[in-house]
Coordinates of C-alpha atoms in Angstrom, one line a residue:
Chain Y
M1 CA 104.3 80.5 64.6
M2 CA 107.5 80.9 66.6
T3 CA 107.1 84.7 66.8
A4 CA 103.5 84.4 68.1
V5 CA 104.5 81.9 70.7
A6 CA 107.6 83.9 71.8
I7 CA 105.4 87.0 72.2
C8 CA 102.9 85.1 74.4
F9 CA 105.8 83.7 76.4
V10 CA 107.4 87.1 77.1
V11 CA 104.2 89.0 77.8
M12 CA 102.9 86.5 80.2
M13 CA 106.2 86.1 81.9
L14 CA 106.7 89.8 82.4
A15 CA 103.1 90.2 83.6
G16 CA 104.0 87.9 86.5
V17 CA 102.1 84.8 85.5
P18 CA 103.5 81.9 87.6
L19 CA 106.0 80.2 85.3
G20 CA 104.6 76.6 85.5
F21 CA 101.2 77.9 84.3
M22 CA 102.7 80.2 81.8
L23 CA 104.6 77.4 80.1
T24 CA 101.5 75.1 80.1
M25 CA 99.4 77.9 78.5
V26 CA 102.0 78.8 75.9
T27 CA 102.1 75.1 74.9
M28 CA 98.3 75.0 74.7
I29 CA 98.1 78.1 72.5
A30 CA 100.8 76.8 70.2
L31 CA 99.0 73.5 69.8
Y32 CA 95.6 75.0 69.3
F33 CA 96.6 77.5 66.6
F34 CA 99.7 76.1 64.9
S35 CA 99.8 72.3 65.2
F36 CA 97.9 69.2 64.1
T37 CA 98.4 67.6 67.5
P38 CA 95.2 67.9 69.5
T39 CA 95.4 70.4 72.4
Q40 CA 94.2 67.6 74.8
A41 CA 97.7 66.2 74.5
V42 CA 98.9 68.9 77.0
V43 CA 97.1 67.1 79.8
E44 CA 98.7 63.8 79.0
Q45 CA 102.0 65.5 78.7
L46 CA 101.6 67.1 82.2
F47 CA 100.8 63.7 83.6
N48 CA 103.6 61.9 81.9
S49 CA 106.2 64.5 83.0
L50 CA 105.4 63.8 86.6
D51 CA 105.0 60.0 86.1
N52 CA 108.5 59.2 87.2
F53 CA 109.6 57.6 90.4
I54 CA 112.8 59.6 90.6
L55 CA 110.8 62.8 91.1
L56 CA 109.6 61.7 94.5
A57 CA 113.2 62.4 95.6
I58 CA 112.5 66.1 95.4
P59 CA 109.7 66.3 98.1
F60 CA 111.7 63.9 100.2
F61 CA 114.9 65.9 100.2
V62 CA 113.0 69.1 100.8
L63 CA 111.2 67.5 103.8
A64 CA 114.4 65.9 105.2
G65 CA 116.2 69.3 105.0
T66 CA 113.3 71.1 106.8
I67 CA 113.1 68.5 109.6
M68 CA 116.8 68.7 110.2
T69 CA 116.8 72.5 110.1
K70 CA 114.1 72.6 112.8
G71 CA 115.7 70.0 114.9
A72 CA 119.0 69.4 116.6
I73 CA 121.0 67.6 113.9
A74 CA 122.8 70.7 112.7
K75 CA 123.6 71.9 116.2
R76 CA 125.3 68.6 117.1
L77 CA 127.2 68.5 113.8
I78 CA 128.6 72.0 114.4
A79 CA 129.6 71.2 117.9
F80 CA 131.6 68.2 116.8
I81 CA 133.4 70.0 113.8
N82 CA 134.2 73.0 116.1
S83 CA 135.9 70.7 118.6
L84 CA 138.0 69.2 115.7
V85 CA 139.2 72.4 113.9
G86 CA 137.9 75.3 115.9
W87 CA 141.2 75.9 117.6
I88 CA 143.5 76.4 114.6
P89 CA 143.9 80.0 113.3
G90 CA 140.7 81.1 111.5
G91 CA 139.4 77.8 112.8
L92 CA 135.9 78.9 113.6
G93 CA 135.4 80.2 110.1
I94 CA 136.8 77.0 108.7
S95 CA 134.5 74.9 110.8
G96 CA 131.6 77.0 109.5
V97 CA 132.6 76.1 105.9
L98 CA 133.1 72.4 106.8
A99 CA 129.7 72.3 108.6
C100 CA 128.1 73.7 105.4
I101 CA 129.9 71.1 103.3
F102 CA 128.7 68.3 105.6
F103 CA 125.2 69.6 105.8
A104 CA 125.2 70.0 102.0
A105 CA 125.9 66.3 101.8
I106 CA 122.7 65.5 103.8
S107 CA 120.3 68.2 102.4
G108 CA 119.7 69.0 98.7
S109 CA 119.0 72.7 99.1
G110 CA 121.1 75.8 99.6
P111 CA 118.6 77.9 101.7
A112 CA 118.1 75.0 104.1
T113 CA 121.9 74.9 104.6
V114 CA 122.1 78.6 105.3
V115 CA 119.3 78.3 107.9
A116 CA 120.7 75.3 109.6
I117 CA 124.3 76.4 109.8
G118 CA 123.9 80.2 109.6
S119 CA 121.5 80.6 112.6
I120 CA 124.2 79.0 114.8
M121 CA 127.5 79.9 113.1
V122 CA 127.0 83.6 112.3
P123 CA 126.4 84.7 115.9
A124 CA 129.2 82.4 117.1
L125 CA 131.6 84.0 114.6
V126 CA 130.7 87.5 115.4
K127 CA 131.0 86.7 119.1
A128 CA 134.5 85.4 118.5
G129 CA 135.5 88.7 116.9
Y130 CA 135.2 88.0 113.2
H131 CA 133.9 90.9 111.1
K132 CA 130.2 90.8 110.9
R133 CA 130.1 91.3 107.1
F134 CA 132.8 88.6 106.6
S135 CA 130.9 86.1 108.8
I136 CA 127.6 86.6 107.0
G137 CA 129.2 86.5 103.6
L138 CA 131.2 83.4 104.4
I139 CA 128.2 81.3 105.7
T140 CA 125.7 82.6 103.1
T141 CA 128.2 81.6 100.3
S142 CA 129.2 78.3 101.9
G143 CA 125.5 77.5 102.4
S144 CA 125.0 77.6 98.6
L145 CA 127.2 74.5 98.4
G146 CA 124.0 72.7 99.4
I147 CA 123.1 72.5 95.7
V148 CA 126.6 71.7 94.4
I149 CA 127.5 68.8 96.8
P150 CA 125.1 65.9 96.2
P151 CA 122.3 65.2 96.9
S152 CA 121.0 68.3 95.1
I153 CA 117.5 69.2 94.1
P154 CA 118.4 71.4 91.1
M155 CA 120.6 68.5 89.8
I156 CA 117.6 66.2 89.8
L157 CA 115.5 68.8 88.0
Y158 CA 118.3 69.3 85.4
C159 CA 118.5 65.5 84.9
M160 CA 114.8 65.3 84.2
V161 CA 114.7 67.9 81.5
M162 CA 118.0 66.8 79.9
N163 CA 117.5 63.0 80.4
V164 CA 120.8 62.5 82.2
S165 CA 121.5 59.9 84.9
V166 CA 121.0 61.3 88.4
Q167 CA 123.8 59.1 89.8
E168 CA 126.3 60.5 87.3
M169 CA 125.3 64.1 88.1
F170 CA 125.5 63.5 91.8
L171 CA 129.0 62.0 91.5
A172 CA 130.1 64.8 89.2
G173 CA 129.1 67.5 91.8
I174 CA 131.5 66.2 94.5
L175 CA 134.8 67.6 93.3
P176 CA 133.5 71.1 92.2
G177 CA 131.8 71.3 95.6
L178 CA 135.0 70.4 97.4
L179 CA 137.0 72.8 95.2
I180 CA 134.7 75.7 96.2
G181 CA 134.9 74.6 99.8
V182 CA 138.8 74.5 99.7
V183 CA 138.9 78.0 98.1
L184 CA 136.6 79.4 100.8
I185 CA 138.7 77.8 103.5
I186 CA 142.0 79.2 102.1
Y187 CA 140.4 82.7 101.9
T188 CA 139.2 82.4 105.5
L189 CA 142.7 81.4 106.6
L190 CA 144.3 84.4 104.8
R191 CA 141.7 86.9 106.1
S192 CA 142.0 85.7 109.7
R193 CA 145.8 85.8 109.6
Q194 CA 145.6 89.3 108.2
N195 CA 143.2 90.5 110.9
N196 CA 144.5 88.4 113.7
W197 CA 141.2 87.0 114.6
K198 CA 140.9 85.3 118.0
I199 CA 142.0 81.7 118.3
E200 CA 139.8 79.4 120.4
Q201 CA 141.2 77.3 123.1
R202 CA 142.1 73.7 122.0
P203 CA 139.5 71.4 123.5
S204 CA 140.6 68.2 125.4
W205 CA 140.4 64.8 123.7
G206 CA 137.6 64.0 126.1
E207 CA 135.6 67.0 124.8
V208 CA 136.2 65.9 121.2
L209 CA 135.0 62.4 122.0
R210 CA 131.9 63.7 123.7
T211 CA 130.8 66.0 120.9
G212 CA 131.7 63.2 118.4
K213 CA 129.4 60.8 120.3
E214 CA 126.6 63.3 120.3
G215 CA 127.1 64.2 116.6
F216 CA 127.4 60.6 115.6
W217 CA 123.9 60.3 114.2
A218 CA 124.4 63.4 112.1
I219 CA 127.7 62.2 110.7
L220 CA 126.2 58.8 109.8
L221 CA 123.5 60.1 107.5
P222 CA 125.6 61.3 104.5
I223 CA 127.5 58.0 104.7
I224 CA 124.2 56.1 104.4
V225 CA 122.7 58.3 101.8
L226 CA 125.7 58.7 99.4
G227 CA 127.2 55.3 100.1
G228 CA 123.9 53.7 99.5
I229 CA 123.4 55.4 96.2
Y230 CA 126.8 54.7 94.8
S231 CA 127.1 51.1 95.9
G232 CA 123.8 50.5 94.2
I233 CA 122.0 49.4 97.4
F234 CA 119.2 51.8 96.8
T235 CA 118.0 54.4 94.2
P236 CA 118.3 58.1 94.8
T237 CA 114.5 58.2 95.6
E238 CA 114.9 55.5 98.3
A239 CA 118.0 57.3 99.7
A240 CA 115.9 60.5 99.9
A241 CA 113.1 58.6 101.7
I242 CA 115.6 57.1 104.1
S243 CA 117.0 60.5 105.0
V244 CA 113.4 61.7 105.8
V245 CA 112.7 58.8 108.0
Y246 CA 116.2 58.9 109.5
A247 CA 115.8 62.6 110.4
L248 CA 112.4 61.9 111.9
I249 CA 113.7 59.0 114.1
V250 CA 116.8 60.9 115.2
E251 CA 114.9 64.1 116.1
L252 CA 111.9 62.4 117.7
F253 CA 113.5 59.5 119.6
I254 CA 117.2 60.2 120.0
Y255 CA 117.7 64.0 120.3
R256 CA 114.0 64.5 121.3
E257 CA 113.9 68.2 120.4
C258 CA 110.5 68.1 118.7
T259 CA 107.3 66.1 119.3
I260 CA 105.4 64.0 116.8
L261 CA 102.5 66.5 116.8
E262 CA 104.7 69.3 115.5
I263 CA 105.8 67.3 112.5
P264 CA 102.9 67.9 110.1
E265 CA 103.1 71.7 110.8
I266 CA 106.9 71.6 110.1
C267 CA 106.3 69.8 106.9
K268 CA 103.4 71.9 105.6
D269 CA 105.3 74.7 103.8
A270 CA 108.0 72.4 102.6
S271 CA 105.5 70.1 101.0
I272 CA 103.7 73.0 99.2
M273 CA 107.0 74.3 98.1
A274 CA 108.1 70.9 96.7
S275 CA 104.8 70.6 94.9
C276 CA 105.2 74.0 93.3
L277 CA 108.7 73.0 92.2
L278 CA 107.4 69.8 90.6
F279 CA 104.6 71.7 88.9
L280 CA 107.1 74.1 87.4
L281 CA 109.1 71.0 86.2
A282 CA 105.9 69.6 84.6
G283 CA 105.3 72.9 82.8
A284 CA 108.9 73.1 81.7
M285 CA 108.8 69.5 80.4
T286 CA 105.5 70.0 78.6
F287 CA 107.0 73.1 76.9
N288 CA 110.1 71.2 76.1
W289 CA 108.1 68.5 74.4
L290 CA 106.5 71.2 72.2
L291 CA 110.0 72.6 71.4
T292 CA 111.3 69.2 70.5
S293 CA 108.4 68.3 68.3
E294 CA 108.8 71.6 66.4
E295 CA 112.6 70.9 66.1
I296 CA 113.5 74.2 67.8
P297 CA 116.7 72.8 69.5
A298 CA 118.0 71.9 66.0
L299 CA 117.3 75.4 64.8
V300 CA 119.1 76.9 67.8
A301 CA 122.0 74.6 67.2
N302 CA 122.3 75.7 63.5
F303 CA 122.1 79.4 64.5
V304 CA 124.6 79.1 67.3
M305 CA 127.1 77.0 65.5
S306 CA 127.1 79.3 62.4
H307 CA 127.9 82.3 64.6
I308 CA 130.2 80.9 67.3
D309 CA 132.9 78.6 66.0
S310 CA 134.4 77.1 69.2
P311 CA 132.8 75.4 72.2
W312 CA 135.1 77.5 74.3
L313 CA 133.4 80.7 73.3
F314 CA 130.0 79.1 73.4
L315 CA 130.4 78.2 77.1
L316 CA 131.7 81.7 77.9
V317 CA 128.6 83.2 76.2
I318 CA 126.2 80.8 78.0
N319 CA 127.8 81.7 81.3
L320 CA 127.6 85.4 80.7
F321 CA 124.0 85.1 79.5
L322 CA 122.9 83.1 82.5
L323 CA 124.6 85.5 84.9
L324 CA 122.8 88.3 83.2
L325 CA 119.5 86.4 83.1
G326 CA 119.9 85.8 86.9
C327 CA 119.1 89.5 87.3
F328 CA 115.7 89.1 85.7
M329 CA 114.5 85.7 86.8
D330 CA 114.9 83.0 89.3
S331 CA 118.0 80.9 88.1
V332 CA 116.4 77.5 88.6
S333 CA 113.6 78.3 86.3
A334 CA 116.0 79.9 83.8
V335 CA 118.1 76.7 83.6
L336 CA 115.0 74.5 83.4
I337 CA 113.7 76.5 80.4
L338 CA 117.0 77.2 78.7
S339 CA 119.1 74.1 78.8
P340 CA 116.8 71.9 76.7
L341 CA 117.0 74.5 74.0
F342 CA 120.7 73.9 73.7
L343 CA 120.6 70.1 73.6
D344 CA 121.5 69.8 69.9
T345 CA 124.1 72.6 70.2
L346 CA 125.8 70.7 73.0
Q347 CA 125.9 67.5 71.0
G348 CA 127.3 69.5 68.0
Y349 CA 130.1 70.9 70.1
N350 CA 130.6 67.5 71.8
I351 CA 130.1 69.0 75.3
D352 CA 129.3 66.4 77.9
L353 CA 125.7 66.8 79.3
V354 CA 126.9 66.1 82.8
H355 CA 129.7 68.6 82.6
F356 CA 127.2 71.2 81.2
G357 CA 124.9 70.3 84.1
I358 CA 127.5 71.1 86.7
I359 CA 128.1 74.4 84.9
M360 CA 124.4 75.1 85.1
V361 CA 124.3 74.2 88.8
L362 CA 127.1 76.6 89.5
N363 CA 125.2 79.3 87.6
I364 CA 122.2 78.5 89.8
E365 CA 124.4 78.9 92.8
F366 CA 125.5 82.3 91.6
G367 CA 121.8 83.3 91.0
M368 CA 121.1 82.3 94.6
L369 CA 123.7 84.8 95.9
T370 CA 122.9 87.8 93.7
P371 CA 119.9 90.2 94.0
P372 CA 117.0 90.4 93.1
F373 CA 116.3 86.7 93.2
G374 CA 119.0 85.4 95.5
L375 CA 117.1 83.1 97.8
N376 CA 120.2 82.6 100.0
L377 CA 120.4 86.3 100.5
F378 CA 116.9 86.6 101.8
V379 CA 117.2 83.5 104.0
S380 CA 120.4 85.0 105.4
M381 CA 118.6 88.3 106.0
G382 CA 116.0 86.4 108.0
V383 CA 118.5 84.4 110.0
T384 CA 120.8 87.2 110.9
G385 CA 118.3 90.1 111.1
E386 CA 120.6 92.3 109.0
S387 CA 119.5 94.4 106.1
I388 CA 119.8 93.2 102.5
K389 CA 122.6 95.8 101.9
T390 CA 124.8 94.3 104.6
V391 CA 124.3 90.8 103.4
V392 CA 125.0 91.7 99.7
R393 CA 128.1 93.6 100.6
G394 CA 129.2 90.7 102.8
V395 CA 128.7 88.2 99.9
L396 CA 130.4 90.4 97.3
P397 CA 134.1 89.3 97.8
F398 CA 133.0 85.7 97.8
L399 CA 131.3 86.1 94.5
G400 CA 134.7 86.9 93.0
L401 CA 136.0 83.6 94.3
L402 CA 133.0 81.7 93.0
L403 CA 133.5 83.3 89.6
L404 CA 137.1 81.8 89.5
C405 CA 135.7 78.4 90.5
L406 CA 133.0 78.7 87.8
L407 CA 135.7 79.4 85.2
A408 CA 137.8 76.5 86.4
V409 CA 134.9 74.1 86.3
T410 CA 133.8 75.4 82.8
Y411 CA 137.2 75.0 81.2
I412 CA 138.6 72.0 83.1
P413 CA 135.9 69.3 82.4
A414 CA 138.0 66.8 84.4
I415 CA 136.9 68.5 87.7
S416 CA 133.3 67.4 87.1
L417 CA 133.9 64.3 84.9
L418 CA 136.8 62.6 86.7
L419 CA 134.7 60.7 89.3
P420 CA 131.8 59.7 86.9
N421 CA 134.4 58.5 84.4
L422 CA 136.2 56.5 87.0
F423 CA 133.3 54.8 88.6
L424 CA 130.3 54.8 86.3
R425 CA 131.4 54.8 82.7
Chain S
M1 CA 80.8 79.0 105.8
K2 CA 84.2 80.5 106.6
Q3 CA 84.9 77.9 109.2
L4 CA 84.0 75.2 106.7
F5 CA 86.6 76.5 104.3
T6 CA 89.2 76.8 107.0
L7 CA 88.5 73.3 108.0
L8 CA 88.8 72.1 104.4
R9 CA 92.1 73.9 104.0
R10 CA 93.5 72.4 107.2
I11 CA 92.5 69.0 105.9
E12 CA 94.2 69.6 102.6
E13 CA 97.4 70.7 104.3
L14 CA 97.4 67.7 106.6
V15 CA 96.7 65.3 103.8
L16 CA 99.6 66.8 101.7
S17 CA 102.2 66.5 104.5
L18 CA 101.1 63.1 105.6
T19 CA 101.1 61.8 102.0
F20 CA 104.7 62.8 101.4
L21 CA 105.7 61.5 104.8
G22 CA 103.8 58.3 104.3
L23 CA 105.4 57.7 101.0
A24 CA 108.8 58.1 102.5
I25 CA 108.0 55.7 105.3
V26 CA 106.6 53.0 102.9
A27 CA 109.7 53.5 100.7
V28 CA 111.9 52.7 103.7
I29 CA 109.9 49.7 104.7
Q30 CA 110.2 48.5 101.2
V31 CA 114.0 48.8 101.3
I32 CA 114.1 46.9 104.6
C33 CA 111.9 44.1 103.2
R34 CA 114.0 43.8 100.1
Y35 CA 117.2 43.3 102.0
G36 CA 115.9 41.9 105.3
F37 CA 113.3 39.5 104.1
D38 CA 114.2 39.1 100.4
Y39 CA 110.8 40.3 99.5
S40 CA 110.1 43.3 97.3
F41 CA 106.8 45.2 96.8
T42 CA 106.3 45.1 93.0
W43 CA 103.4 47.6 93.4
F44 CA 105.3 50.3 95.2
E45 CA 107.1 52.0 92.4
E46 CA 103.8 52.4 90.5
A47 CA 101.7 53.4 93.5
G48 CA 104.4 55.9 94.5
R49 CA 104.3 57.5 91.1
Y50 CA 100.5 57.9 91.1
V51 CA 100.2 59.0 94.7
G52 CA 103.1 61.4 94.0
I53 CA 101.1 63.0 91.2
F54 CA 98.1 63.3 93.4
A55 CA 100.1 65.0 96.1
T56 CA 101.8 67.3 93.6
F57 CA 98.6 68.6 92.2
L58 CA 97.1 68.9 95.7
G59 CA 100.2 70.9 96.8
A60 CA 100.2 73.0 93.6
S61 CA 96.6 74.0 94.3
L62 CA 97.5 75.1 97.8
G63 CA 100.5 76.9 96.2
V64 CA 98.1 79.0 94.1
K65 CA 96.2 80.0 97.3
Y66 CA 99.3 81.1 99.1
G67 CA 101.0 82.6 96.0
M68 CA 103.9 80.3 96.4
H69 CA 104.4 79.4 92.7
F70 CA 107.6 80.6 91.1
S71 CA 107.0 83.7 89.0
M72 CA 108.9 86.6 87.6
D73 CA 107.4 89.4 89.6
L74 CA 110.2 91.9 89.2
L75 CA 108.2 94.0 86.8
S76 CA 104.7 93.4 88.1
T77 CA 105.7 94.5 91.6
S78 CA 107.5 97.7 90.4
V79 CA 104.6 99.1 88.5
S80 CA 102.0 101.5 90.0
P81 CA 99.4 99.9 92.3
L82 CA 96.6 100.4 89.8
I83 CA 98.4 98.6 87.0
G84 CA 99.5 96.0 89.5
R85 CA 95.9 95.4 90.4
I86 CA 94.8 95.2 86.8
L87 CA 97.6 92.7 86.1
K88 CA 96.4 90.6 89.0
V89 CA 92.8 90.6 87.8
L90 CA 94.0 89.6 84.3
I91 CA 96.3 86.8 85.6
G92 CA 93.4 85.4 87.7
L93 CA 91.1 85.5 84.7
V94 CA 93.5 84.0 82.2
C95 CA 95.0 81.3 84.4
G96 CA 91.6 80.4 85.8
S97 CA 90.2 80.0 82.3
A98 CA 93.2 78.0 81.0
L99 CA 92.9 75.7 84.0
L100 CA 89.2 75.2 83.4
I101 CA 90.0 74.1 79.9
L102 CA 92.7 71.8 81.3
A103 CA 90.3 70.4 83.8
W104 CA 87.8 69.7 80.9
Y105 CA 90.5 67.9 78.9
G106 CA 91.6 66.0 81.9
F107 CA 88.0 65.0 82.5
G108 CA 88.0 63.7 78.9
L109 CA 91.1 61.7 79.6
V110 CA 89.4 60.1 82.6
Q111 CA 86.3 59.3 80.6
T112 CA 88.3 57.6 77.8
N113 CA 90.2 55.5 80.3
L114 CA 87.0 54.6 82.0
K115 CA 85.3 53.6 78.7
Y116 CA 88.2 51.3 77.5
G117 CA 88.9 50.0 81.0
N118 CA 92.6 50.6 80.8
T119 CA 94.5 49.3 83.8
S120 CA 98.0 49.9 85.1
A121 CA 100.9 47.5 84.4
A122 CA 101.8 46.3 87.8
M123 CA 98.8 46.7 90.0
Q124 CA 96.0 46.3 87.5
M125 CA 94.6 49.5 88.9
P126 CA 92.1 51.2 86.7
M127 CA 94.0 54.0 85.0
Y128 CA 91.2 56.5 85.3
L129 CA 91.8 56.6 89.0
A130 CA 95.4 57.7 88.4
Y131 CA 94.3 60.5 86.0
L132 CA 91.4 61.7 88.3
P133 CA 93.5 64.1 90.5
L134 CA 94.4 66.1 87.3
P135 CA 90.9 67.4 86.3
F136 CA 89.9 67.7 90.0
F137 CA 92.7 69.9 91.2
C138 CA 92.9 71.8 87.9
F139 CA 89.3 72.8 88.7
I140 CA 90.1 73.7 92.2
M141 CA 93.1 75.8 91.0
A142 CA 90.8 77.5 88.5
I143 CA 88.5 78.6 91.3
R144 CA 91.5 79.7 93.4
F145 CA 92.8 81.8 90.5
Y146 CA 89.4 83.4 89.9
R147 CA 89.2 84.2 93.6
L148 CA 92.6 85.9 93.5
G149 CA 91.5 87.9 90.5
L150 CA 88.2 88.8 92.2
L151 CA 89.9 89.9 95.4
A152 CA 92.3 92.1 93.3
L153 CA 89.3 93.6 91.5
L154 CA 87.6 94.4 94.8
G155 CA 90.8 95.9 96.0
K156 CA 91.2 93.5 98.9
N157 CA 94.6 92.5 99.9
T158 CA 95.3 88.9 99.0
N159 CA 97.3 86.9 101.5
K160 CA 100.2 86.7 99.1
Q161 CA 103.2 86.2 101.2
E162 CA 106.9 86.6 100.4
Q163 CA 108.1 83.8 98.2
P164 CA 109.5 81.2 100.6
A165 CA 112.3 78.8 99.7

């Protein structure tokens, strides 16, 4: 049975059948030919997978990110951070990274962060004399922090298929995200010292105060969203809803850079995208249900544990495998389909599911920065108007840095688990 | 006829955006009521889930039209145009048929729930209403997949755009 199902799976995937539909069809075929469970159960399974209040957080975070990208929140945020650190050596690059970190803490998506920050920061950096390739690489890479620093859409998806608490995952993402941020900042400092890049004039305190006042509404949002989730005032879904409404109110009534009539048009593509993401999740969870009822994860665990004798090596193999797989398919789909397969293996090796989740998110981040499926690369192309070759070559040195961070996060579980252990366990 | 379809699509897109935005607004009002007036909407969690499912299927069906679903198209875009066309026709045919079957099963689920009069836990809403979007949009998606297949068969360029974020 497994062989037949695997053949259907691979053939349909290679033929380019949309993955959500492919997973649903494979499940239907398996049930019809090889199982006593009636095939009708697939419909109920699709329904049940989506019947979860947490999932509404996904369209909400996508919408909030889109509204803030189209509006003025990002612009005001950058102006404020620039006035704070822009004048130290390499300061403009550093403020680019900081702006990405900050925006990552309001939006849950990497591409949204690249659009919001990149469209302003990359031209500013180039104008200030930074190398073009360096500027593009820096902001494209920093933008990918959008999915590591909470809130994060891929984290919610991982939590759904692995049955992990979203709060714990969000908390676990903070330190790895900051680690990557700090590494990027240090690299920027070294490079700018080496090249003697221009130093901006130090702004007056009045200027700092003015930009701070204008950026106030942008800075308040992550405090409300993350503070609210961790103090237990509201659920992640409610926090996501609040960021949508907050972004709407700020853009419509405070910054007044778009009108109410433009809103449905702005939200259209984002809504469809979020629905496709949710449909993919429903397909993955339905397929997952089939795997579990056929006890496939236990088989995988047996196989893996009889061939690999340490969790250390297992994590290395998984990382390499995912990096390789990223060249063949979109990394979010890969993680959604693969990680449930290893559920029993992880328990066998005593690897924490939250820790593993952060490793998966970093792998997704990698996938977003490498061709041919690197979404951030394409978005960055669109924002800067450069060719894919320039963008990829710009990002290349940063991938080395990210690889180091991935290794650190993989082999030092404390980086991801310290905060959840302190506050939630 | 063409204008009618354009109008319907516009309505679909508007309903989708407004549903997600509306849910967000109600969720915020709910939080304000909980802390401001010590009053919580017991029905919102449940209603949110069911409306969310409705919107997801509505959006997924638009996603089929615009070719926005995630797929592994590395191979299918690098083969010769003829094979690419054949693949598209096959995908349209296979996915369309599978979705027709799903729509039929979903319809069965609606009927069962109608017959036994199941209601939801919090709102006492008839469950068949919650399941209704499933067969309906599976049917629409089936038609959209068949249309994509047919367009590929006739050699017309489908309006498949680059996969957006």
